[in-house]
């Protein structure tokens, strides 16, 4: 096998493989790396729900899950461990196993001809790995090299809602406060909330403080006085919307909900943005459902959004002046925030391939 340098040069011409999609009408060899995790489980359900053309499905996880058989919508399947001497032959690999695993394995698979879609943060700032939200920047897939990155679970709903408004009114500034569920931390976040709800004396484990009956204004690593989650949201929003100097202010907060991230958004545009017109534009944009009947207390919330693929927008209202709009956004972080977006990227690649062939 060819040995691949992990310090990959940011030069696309040195990619020996141009990740191409095999012929149409084919059922694909699909792998899920991190299949036993929160996002991996959602991926299994979504591939089945959307009838993705799976011919062969292989599941990978850590050494501790190797050899386990797990129930999936495709039947009971064996969990394998990735091994250097047996790099799997796959058409698509969905990575949902964290940045270290992505760093160690994604390029190895891409070099072997696998189309890799990674949900970890590792490649999100690498120019050779387009960062894609299909409703927002499908053209960024042009000339991809077989490795595609999936954005952060709060960035995705934010840009899905902002992009159609930006196209009409020109986005100038956005301030966001997030309300992020424990499943955003994967299995260990879900376990921590369950344990702390059951035992009022349980010590905090996954988070610095108890998450049950609490909110924690800190997500991820430390970047000065900011958090890793906040830094990611700023950089990814700018990259996906192709607005490198966009003014973005973010505070990320972990809350004791199970699934579904909320975002309180205050946006300023270059032009006057009538609230009714903004609502109409949002309602007719792909991937968005407006839920906004204030008099009946109808607005997006994580429980209602859980298990759904749309980005829900409500509480749409005038903010500081005629160019400013406030709204509340919710999306299922495991689905549109992660797995659904990844499967949509794969579907988009297949659709583009079909268009090329006709
Ligand atoms: N949760 C979200 O809302 C969300 C949203 C967007 C993106 N993401 C990203 O998606 C990735 C997965 O997140 P998650 O929430 O699903 O985490 P999780 O529930 O903790 O699952 C992690 C998965 O990775 C597997 N894994 C760990 N070490 C591995 C190794 N060396 N080789 C192969 N597999 C390994 C685990 O296997 P074992 O079961 O054997 O340990 C498990 O299947 C992360 O990069 C995260 O940042 C998560």
Tab-separated table of C-alpha atoms and ligand atoms in Angstrom:
chain	number	residue	atom	x	y	z
A	1	UNK	CA	0.000	0.000	0.000
A	2	UNK	CA	1.088	3.528	-0.680
A	3	UNK	CA	1.995	5.311	2.547
A	4	UNK	CA	0.273	8.653	2.858
A	5	UNK	CA	1.721	11.644	4.623
A	6	UNK	CA	-0.632	12.968	7.289
A	7	UNK	CA	0.799	16.459	6.904
A	8	UNK	CA	-1.018	16.761	3.659
A	9	UNK	CA	0.074	19.719	1.515
A	10	UNK	CA	-2.635	22.217	0.760
A	11	UNK	CA	-2.151	21.632	-2.925
A	12	UNK	CA	-4.874	19.846	-4.798
A	13	UNK	CA	-2.689	18.846	-7.712
A	14	UNK	CA	-0.815	16.453	-5.420
A	15	UNK	CA	-3.978	14.444	-4.766
A	16	UNK	CA	-3.481	11.294	-6.804
A	17	UNK	CA	-7.179	10.549	-6.569
A	18	UNK	CA	-9.976	12.649	-7.917
A	19	UNK	CA	-12.864	11.278	-5.902
A	20	UNK	CA	-15.295	10.277	-8.553
A	21	UNK	CA	-18.693	8.736	-8.174
A	22	UNK	CA	-18.993	5.316	-9.760
A	23	UNK	CA	-21.444	4.670	-12.543
A	24	UNK	CA	-25.110	5.254	-11.946
A	25	UNK	CA	-27.612	2.508	-11.474
A	26	UNK	CA	-25.095	0.893	-9.155
A	27	UNK	CA	-25.680	0.029	-5.520
A	28	UNK	CA	-22.799	1.403	-3.567
A	29	UNK	CA	-20.396	-0.045	-1.059
A	30	UNK	CA	-20.974	2.203	1.951
A	31	UNK	CA	-19.033	2.387	5.198
A	32	UNK	CA	-19.877	4.203	8.425
A	33	UNK	CA	-16.940	4.961	10.668
A	34	UNK	CA	-18.320	5.637	14.153
A	35	UNK	CA	-21.392	3.507	13.492
A	36	UNK	CA	-22.012	2.861	17.213
A	37	UNK	CA	-22.158	6.577	18.071
A	38	UNK	CA	-24.973	9.113	18.221
A	39	UNK	CA	-24.396	10.437	14.680
A	40	UNK	CA	-23.546	6.965	13.323
A	41	UNK	CA	-26.897	5.653	14.562
A	42	UNK	CA	-28.708	8.553	12.897
A	43	UNK	CA	-26.796	7.869	9.664
A	44	UNK	CA	-27.960	4.262	9.615
A	45	UNK	CA	-31.594	5.358	9.972
A	46	UNK	CA	-31.338	8.169	7.429
A	47	UNK	CA	-29.622	6.102	4.716
A	48	UNK	CA	-32.528	3.662	4.986
A	49	UNK	CA	-35.265	6.342	5.219
A	50	UNK	CA	-33.954	8.136	2.125
A	51	UNK	CA	-33.442	4.857	0.221
A	52	UNK	CA	-29.811	5.642	-0.436
A	53	UNK	CA	-28.623	3.004	-2.924
A	54	UNK	CA	-26.678	0.848	-0.493
A	55	UNK	CA	-25.363	-2.389	-1.957
A	56	UNK	CA	-23.000	-3.387	0.826
A	57	UNK	CA	-22.806	-1.748	4.256
A	58	UNK	CA	-19.805	-1.996	6.571
A	59	UNK	CA	-19.687	-0.598	10.085
A	60	UNK	CA	-16.563	0.556	11.898
A	61	UNK	CA	-15.972	1.729	15.456
A	62	UNK	CA	-13.249	1.650	18.091
A	63	UNK	CA	-11.419	-1.432	19.329
A	64	UNK	CA	-13.893	-1.696	22.216
A	65	UNK	CA	-16.804	-2.323	19.822
A	66	UNK	CA	-14.925	-4.584	17.418
A	67	UNK	CA	-16.670	-7.935	16.963
A	68	UNK	CA	-20.015	-6.705	18.312
A	69	UNK	CA	-23.149	-7.367	16.283
A	70	UNK	CA	-25.591	-4.456	16.264
A	71	UNK	CA	-29.198	-4.119	15.187
A	72	UNK	CA	-29.569	-1.741	12.240
A	73	UNK	CA	-32.335	-0.956	9.738
A	74	UNK	CA	-30.295	-3.187	7.390
A	75	UNK	CA	-30.357	-6.164	9.770
A	76	UNK	CA	-27.855	-7.317	12.392
A	77	UNK	CA	-24.378	-6.264	11.291
A	78	UNK	CA	-20.865	-6.870	12.571
A	79	UNK	CA	-18.788	-3.934	13.823
A	80	UNK	CA	-15.233	-3.886	12.505
A	81	UNK	CA	-12.129	-1.915	13.366
A	82	UNK	CA	-10.195	-0.037	10.686
A	83	UNK	CA	-6.815	-1.654	10.119
A	84	UNK	CA	-3.901	-0.388	8.023
A	85	UNK	CA	-3.307	-3.712	6.330
A	86	UNK	CA	-6.949	-4.139	5.349
A	87	UNK	CA	-8.128	-0.733	4.174
A	88	UNK	CA	-11.732	-1.349	3.092
A	89	UNK	CA	-12.777	-1.013	-0.536
A	90	UNK	CA	-15.744	1.395	-0.383
A	91	UNK	CA	-17.517	3.824	-2.702
A	92	UNK	CA	-18.728	6.107	0.109
A	93	UNK	CA	-17.421	6.393	3.670
A	94	UNK	CA	-19.303	8.504	6.207
A	95	UNK	CA	-16.963	9.434	9.056
A	96	UNK	CA	-18.650	10.136	12.412
A	97	UNK	CA	-15.868	9.287	14.806
A	98	UNK	CA	-14.075	12.451	15.830
A	99	UNK	CA	-11.130	14.461	14.498
A	100	UNK	CA	-8.341	12.015	15.414
A	101	UNK	CA	-9.971	9.164	13.542
A	102	UNK	CA	-10.628	11.465	10.580
A	103	UNK	CA	-7.023	12.668	10.611
A	104	UNK	CA	-5.684	9.095	10.695
A	105	UNK	CA	-8.020	7.474	8.180
A	106	UNK	CA	-10.002	9.797	5.909
A	107	UNK	CA	-7.220	10.503	3.413
A	108	UNK	CA	-6.143	6.876	3.396
A	109	UNK	CA	-9.610	5.909	2.215
A	110	UNK	CA	-9.882	8.844	-0.206
A	111	UNK	CA	-6.586	7.790	-1.802
A	112	UNK	CA	-8.032	4.341	-2.375
A	113	UNK	CA	-10.940	5.807	-4.344
A	114	UNK	CA	-13.506	6.158	-1.576
A	115	UNK	CA	-15.618	9.291	-1.444
A	116	UNK	CA	-15.240	10.407	2.154
A	117	UNK	CA	-17.728	12.690	3.908
A	118	UNK	CA	-16.391	13.630	7.323
A	119	UNK	CA	-18.462	15.033	10.169
A	120	UNK	CA	-15.581	15.858	12.466
A	121	UNK	CA	-14.085	19.364	12.631
A	122	UNK	CA	-10.690	18.159	11.363
A	123	UNK	CA	-10.940	19.115	7.670
A	124	UNK	CA	-13.356	22.042	7.969
A	125	UNK	CA	-10.620	24.639	7.504
A	126	UNK	CA	-8.685	22.736	4.835
A	127	UNK	CA	-9.087	24.259	1.390
A	128	UNK	CA	-8.801	20.863	-0.339
A	129	UNK	CA	-11.887	19.633	1.573
A	130	UNK	CA	-14.984	21.653	0.596
A	131	UNK	CA	-17.281	22.447	3.518
A	132	UNK	CA	-20.770	21.825	2.209
A	133	UNK	CA	-24.372	22.577	3.090
A	134	UNK	CA	-26.305	21.466	-0.005
A	135	UNK	CA	-28.956	24.223	0.285
A	136	UNK	CA	-26.284	26.911	0.562
A	137	UNK	CA	-23.072	26.210	-1.353
A	138	UNK	CA	-23.482	23.153	-3.618
A	139	UNK	CA	-21.129	24.761	-6.168
A	140	UNK	CA	-18.256	24.464	-3.698
A	141	UNK	CA	-18.261	20.755	-4.624
A	142	UNK	CA	-16.833	21.656	-8.052
A	143	UNK	CA	-13.411	20.072	-8.434
A	144	UNK	CA	-13.595	18.259	-5.103
A	145	UNK	CA	-10.870	15.713	-4.522
A	146	UNK	CA	-12.843	12.960	-2.827
A	147	UNK	CA	-12.832	14.338	0.715
A	148	UNK	CA	-15.758	16.518	1.757
A	149	UNK	CA	-16.301	18.106	5.128
A	150	UNK	CA	-19.598	18.487	6.956
A	151	UNK	CA	-20.017	21.648	9.052
A	152	UNK	CA	-20.743	22.040	12.753
A	153	UNK	CA	-24.244	21.149	13.958
A	154	UNK	CA	-25.126	24.771	14.850
A	155	UNK	CA	-23.524	26.341	11.775
A	156	UNK	CA	-25.663	24.256	9.404
A	157	UNK	CA	-29.097	25.559	10.524
A	158	UNK	CA	-27.719	29.094	10.834
A	159	UNK	CA	-26.469	29.268	7.231
A	160	UNK	CA	-29.533	27.471	5.831
A	161	UNK	CA	-31.694	30.287	7.276
A	162	UNK	CA	-29.333	33.191	6.592
A	163	UNK	CA	-28.393	32.395	2.984
A	164	UNK	CA	-31.785	33.139	1.301
A	165	UNK	CA	-32.086	36.375	3.290
A	166	UNK	CA	-28.509	37.311	2.415
A	167	UNK	CA	-29.182	36.777	-1.302
A	168	UNK	CA	-32.024	39.318	-1.160
A	169	UNK	CA	-30.932	41.827	1.491
A	170	UNK	CA	-27.136	41.415	1.891
A	171	UNK	CA	-26.030	40.188	5.301
A	172	UNK	CA	-23.870	42.640	7.244
A	173	UNK	CA	-23.718	41.292	10.785
A	174	UNK	CA	-25.112	38.426	12.843
A	175	UNK	CA	-25.209	37.830	16.605
A	176	UNK	CA	-26.144	34.316	17.742
A	177	UNK	CA	-26.731	32.664	21.101
A	178	UNK	CA	-27.034	28.874	20.928
A	179	UNK	CA	-28.960	26.429	23.133
A	180	UNK	CA	-27.262	23.105	22.428
A	181	UNK	CA	-28.595	19.724	23.519
A	182	UNK	CA	-26.489	17.081	25.257
A	183	UNK	CA	-26.542	14.747	22.233
A	184	UNK	CA	-24.269	17.331	20.617
A	185	UNK	CA	-21.563	15.776	22.823
A	186	UNK	CA	-22.468	12.306	21.531
A	187	UNK	CA	-23.171	9.254	23.661
A	188	UNK	CA	-21.335	10.650	26.675
A	189	UNK	CA	-23.532	13.773	26.799
A	190	UNK	CA	-26.721	11.700	26.687
A	191	UNK	CA	-25.373	9.399	29.410
A	192	UNK	CA	-24.352	12.335	31.637
A	193	UNK	CA	-27.807	13.934	31.516
A	194	UNK	CA	-29.528	10.603	32.258
A	195	UNK	CA	-27.225	9.859	35.180
A	196	UNK	CA	-27.540	13.336	36.697
A	197	UNK	CA	-31.343	13.384	36.351
A	198	UNK	CA	-31.513	10.023	38.123
A	199	UNK	CA	-29.072	10.944	40.899
A	200	UNK	CA	-29.127	14.442	42.390
A	201	UNK	CA	-25.720	13.767	43.985
A	202	UNK	CA	-23.979	12.555	40.800
A	203	UNK	CA	-20.681	14.342	40.210
A	204	UNK	CA	-20.309	16.117	36.846
A	205	UNK	CA	-18.443	13.919	34.358
A	206	UNK	CA	-18.828	14.931	30.731
A	207	UNK	CA	-19.183	18.659	31.472
A	208	UNK	CA	-17.317	20.906	33.930
A	209	UNK	CA	-20.528	21.402	35.920
A	210	UNK	CA	-23.679	19.314	36.281
A	211	UNK	CA	-25.864	19.675	33.192
A	212	UNK	CA	-29.141	18.466	34.775
A	213	UNK	CA	-31.253	21.478	35.844
A	214	UNK	CA	-28.467	23.756	34.622
A	215	UNK	CA	-27.064	25.580	31.581
A	216	UNK	CA	-23.349	25.763	30.822
A	217	UNK	CA	-22.023	28.734	28.827
A	218	UNK	CA	-18.996	26.817	27.554
A	219	UNK	CA	-18.653	24.276	24.714
A	220	UNK	CA	-15.350	22.832	23.567
A	221	UNK	CA	-11.767	23.947	23.952
A	222	UNK	CA	-10.458	27.352	25.057
A	223	UNK	CA	-9.413	30.033	22.564
A	224	UNK	CA	-8.523	32.982	24.766
A	225	UNK	CA	-11.852	34.080	26.207
A	226	UNK	CA	-13.803	32.262	23.478
A	227	UNK	CA	-14.694	28.595	23.131
A	228	UNK	CA	-13.806	26.221	20.326
A	229	UNK	CA	-17.468	25.941	19.372
A	230	UNK	CA	-17.744	29.730	19.016
A	231	UNK	CA	-14.573	29.986	16.935
A	232	UNK	CA	-15.795	27.167	14.656
A	233	UNK	CA	-19.177	28.805	14.114
A	234	UNK	CA	-17.602	32.100	13.067
A	235	UNK	CA	-15.075	30.544	10.683
A	236	UNK	CA	-17.493	28.036	9.153
A	237	UNK	CA	-20.283	30.585	8.618
A	238	UNK	CA	-17.846	32.856	6.770
A	239	UNK	CA	-16.464	29.998	4.678
A	240	UNK	CA	-19.789	28.434	3.666
A	241	UNK	CA	-21.457	31.758	2.850
A	242	UNK	CA	-18.286	32.947	1.101
A	243	UNK	CA	-18.257	36.107	3.224
A	244	UNK	CA	-14.721	36.067	4.669
A	245	UNK	CA	-15.140	39.358	6.515
A	246	UNK	CA	-18.686	38.839	7.799
A	247	UNK	CA	-19.155	40.228	11.297
A	248	UNK	CA	-20.301	37.273	13.465
A	249	UNK	CA	-20.709	37.251	17.261
A	250	UNK	CA	-21.515	33.956	18.975
A	251	UNK	CA	-22.109	32.652	22.500
A	252	UNK	CA	-22.552	28.875	22.690
A	253	UNK	CA	-24.477	27.401	25.624
A	254	UNK	CA	-25.099	23.750	26.557
A	255	UNK	CA	-28.624	23.137	27.865
A	256	UNK	CA	-30.222	19.996	29.357
A	257	UNK	CA	-32.285	19.026	26.305
A	258	UNK	CA	-31.676	15.656	24.657
A	259	UNK	CA	-31.793	16.393	20.923
A	260	UNK	CA	-32.183	19.623	18.923
A	261	UNK	CA	-30.092	22.779	18.982
A	262	UNK	CA	-31.763	26.206	19.236
A	263	UNK	CA	-30.265	29.477	18.009
A	264	UNK	CA	-31.429	32.987	18.929
A	265	UNK	CA	-30.333	35.027	15.920
A	266	UNK	CA	-30.114	38.822	15.501
A	267	UNK	CA	-29.088	39.760	11.965
A	268	UNK	CA	-28.389	43.098	10.307
A	269	UNK	CA	-28.667	43.497	6.538
A	270	UNK	CA	-27.507	46.145	4.061
A	271	UNK	CA	-31.073	46.790	2.903
A	272	UNK	CA	-34.416	47.297	4.586
A	273	UNK	CA	-35.818	43.843	5.417
A	274	UNK	CA	-39.625	43.761	5.772
A	275	UNK	CA	-40.616	41.085	8.299
A	276	UNK	CA	-43.444	39.668	6.136
A	277	UNK	CA	-41.224	39.402	3.071
A	278	UNK	CA	-38.427	37.776	5.093
A	279	UNK	CA	-40.961	35.245	6.425
A	280	UNK	CA	-42.174	34.517	2.894
A	281	UNK	CA	-38.627	34.048	1.605
A	282	UNK	CA	-37.732	31.735	4.479
A	283	UNK	CA	-40.910	29.718	3.991
A	284	UNK	CA	-40.218	29.131	0.312
A	285	UNK	CA	-36.534	28.267	0.737
A	286	UNK	CA	-35.330	24.657	0.561
A	287	UNK	CA	-34.845	22.855	3.857
A	288	UNK	CA	-36.718	25.465	5.934
A	289	UNK	CA	-40.106	25.311	7.660
A	290	UNK	CA	-41.442	28.488	9.217
A	291	UNK	CA	-43.411	27.878	12.427
A	292	UNK	CA	-44.508	31.252	13.697
A	293	UNK	CA	-47.918	31.876	15.227
A	294	UNK	CA	-47.087	33.979	18.296
A	295	UNK	CA	-50.709	34.440	19.403
A	296	UNK	CA	-51.094	30.675	19.700
A	297	UNK	CA	-47.628	30.239	21.240
A	298	UNK	CA	-46.480	28.296	18.214
A	299	UNK	CA	-42.745	28.520	17.556
A	300	UNK	CA	-39.856	26.108	16.931
A	301	UNK	CA	-38.608	24.064	19.869
A	302	UNK	CA	-36.201	21.126	20.211
A	303	UNK	CA	-38.813	18.518	21.155
A	304	UNK	CA	-40.889	19.218	18.052
A	305	UNK	CA	-37.818	19.415	15.796
A	306	UNK	CA	-36.361	16.161	17.079
A	307	UNK	CA	-36.432	13.371	14.488
A	308	UNK	CA	-37.058	15.813	11.608
A	309	UNK	CA	-34.781	16.928	8.798
A	310	UNK	CA	-35.894	20.533	8.335
A	311	UNK	CA	-34.512	23.710	9.808
A	312	UNK	CA	-37.373	25.326	11.754
A	313	UNK	CA	-37.590	29.116	11.979
A	314	UNK	CA	-39.963	31.212	14.098
A	315	UNK	CA	-40.227	34.230	16.407
A	316	UNK	CA	-39.438	36.271	13.276
A	317	UNK	CA	-39.581	39.936	14.243
A	318	UNK	CA	-38.181	43.381	13.722
A	319	UNK	CA	-34.955	43.984	15.613
A	320	UNK	CA	-33.163	47.309	16.279
A	321	UNK	CA	-34.092	49.059	13.007
A	322	UNK	CA	-35.488	48.551	9.481
A	323	UNK	CA	-32.417	46.571	8.369
A	324	UNK	CA	-32.447	44.237	11.379
A	325	UNK	CA	-34.308	40.986	11.946
A	326	UNK	CA	-34.510	38.631	14.933
A	327	UNK	CA	-35.548	34.976	14.758
A	328	UNK	CA	-35.295	31.665	16.595
A	329	UNK	CA	-34.003	28.614	14.729
A	330	UNK	CA	-34.084	24.951	15.755
A	331	UNK	CA	-32.779	21.825	14.020
A	332	UNK	CA	-32.141	18.232	15.050
A	333	UNK	CA	-28.374	18.264	15.588
A	334	UNK	CA	-27.976	14.545	14.848
A	335	UNK	CA	-29.953	14.787	11.609
A	336	UNK	CA	-29.730	18.081	9.649
A	337	UNK	CA	-26.889	19.141	11.971
A	338	UNK	CA	-24.890	16.034	11.047
A	339	UNK	CA	-26.154	12.847	9.389
A	340	UNK	CA	-28.870	14.194	7.063
A	341	UNK	CA	-26.539	16.882	5.742
A	342	UNK	CA	-23.885	14.224	5.031
A	343	UNK	CA	-26.323	11.973	3.178
A	344	UNK	CA	-27.615	14.989	1.220
A	345	UNK	CA	-24.024	15.690	0.135
A	346	UNK	CA	-23.723	12.118	-1.152
A	347	UNK	CA	-27.083	12.444	-2.940
A	348	UNK	CA	-25.938	15.709	-4.493
A	349	UNK	CA	-22.770	14.053	-5.812
A	350	UNK	CA	-24.876	11.302	-7.370
A	351	UNK	CA	-27.273	13.855	-8.896
A	352	UNK	CA	-24.384	15.826	-10.362
A	353	UNK	CA	-22.929	12.635	-11.789
A	354	UNK	CA	-26.309	11.787	-13.320
A	355	UNK	CA	-26.499	15.257	-14.895
A	356	UNK	CA	-22.997	14.811	-16.376
A	357	UNK	CA	-23.990	11.503	-17.934
A	358	UNK	CA	-27.084	12.819	-19.694
B	1	LIG	N1	-23.428	14.758	18.076
B	1	LIG	C1	-23.663	15.744	17.234
B	1	LIG	O1	-24.686	16.447	17.322
B	1	LIG	C2	-22.703	16.035	16.132
B	1	LIG	C3	-23.072	16.931	15.150
B	1	LIG	C4	-22.181	17.237	14.121
B	1	LIG	C5	-20.960	16.635	14.092
B	1	LIG	N2	-20.610	15.753	15.073
B	1	LIG	C6	-19.295	15.120	14.978
B	1	LIG	O2	-19.512	13.756	14.635
B	1	LIG	C7	-18.496	12.937	15.216
B	1	LIG	C8	-19.157	11.827	16.030
B	1	LIG	O3	-19.933	12.415	17.055
B	1	LIG	P1	-20.952	11.589	17.950
B	1	LIG	O4	-21.733	12.625	18.640
B	1	LIG	O5	-21.654	10.541	17.164
B	1	LIG	O6	-19.954	10.883	19.005
B	1	LIG	P2	-20.173	9.544	19.854
B	1	LIG	O7	-21.592	9.297	20.150
B	1	LIG	O8	-19.231	9.659	20.992
B	1	LIG	O9	-19.656	8.392	18.878
B	1	LIG	C9	-18.302	8.289	18.507
B	1	LIG	C10	-18.147	7.131	17.550
B	1	LIG	O10	-16.783	7.084	17.138
B	1	LIG	C11	-16.307	5.750	17.337
B	1	LIG	N3	-14.865	5.730	17.530
B	1	LIG	C12	-14.152	6.188	18.584
B	1	LIG	N4	-12.830	5.935	18.403
B	1	LIG	C13	-12.733	5.303	17.201
B	1	LIG	C14	-11.650	4.764	16.467
B	1	LIG	N5	-10.383	4.845	16.901
B	1	LIG	N6	-11.907	4.183	15.270
B	1	LIG	C15	-13.180	4.084	14.791
B	1	LIG	N7	-14.245	4.571	15.459
B	1	LIG	C16	-14.023	5.162	16.657
B	1	LIG	C17	-17.054	5.277	18.555
B	1	LIG	O11	-16.958	3.876	18.671
B	1	LIG	P3	-17.166	3.106	20.078
B	1	LIG	O12	-18.652	3.027	20.301
B	1	LIG	O13	-16.531	1.798	19.840
B	1	LIG	O14	-16.473	3.922	21.123
B	1	LIG	C18	-18.451	5.771	18.189
B	1	LIG	O15	-19.027	4.912	17.227
B	1	LIG	C19	-17.629	13.907	16.039
B	1	LIG	O16	-16.535	14.299	15.251
B	1	LIG	C20	-18.520	15.098	16.275
B	1	LIG	O17	-17.780	16.295	16.425
B	1	LIG	C21	-21.450	15.433	16.078
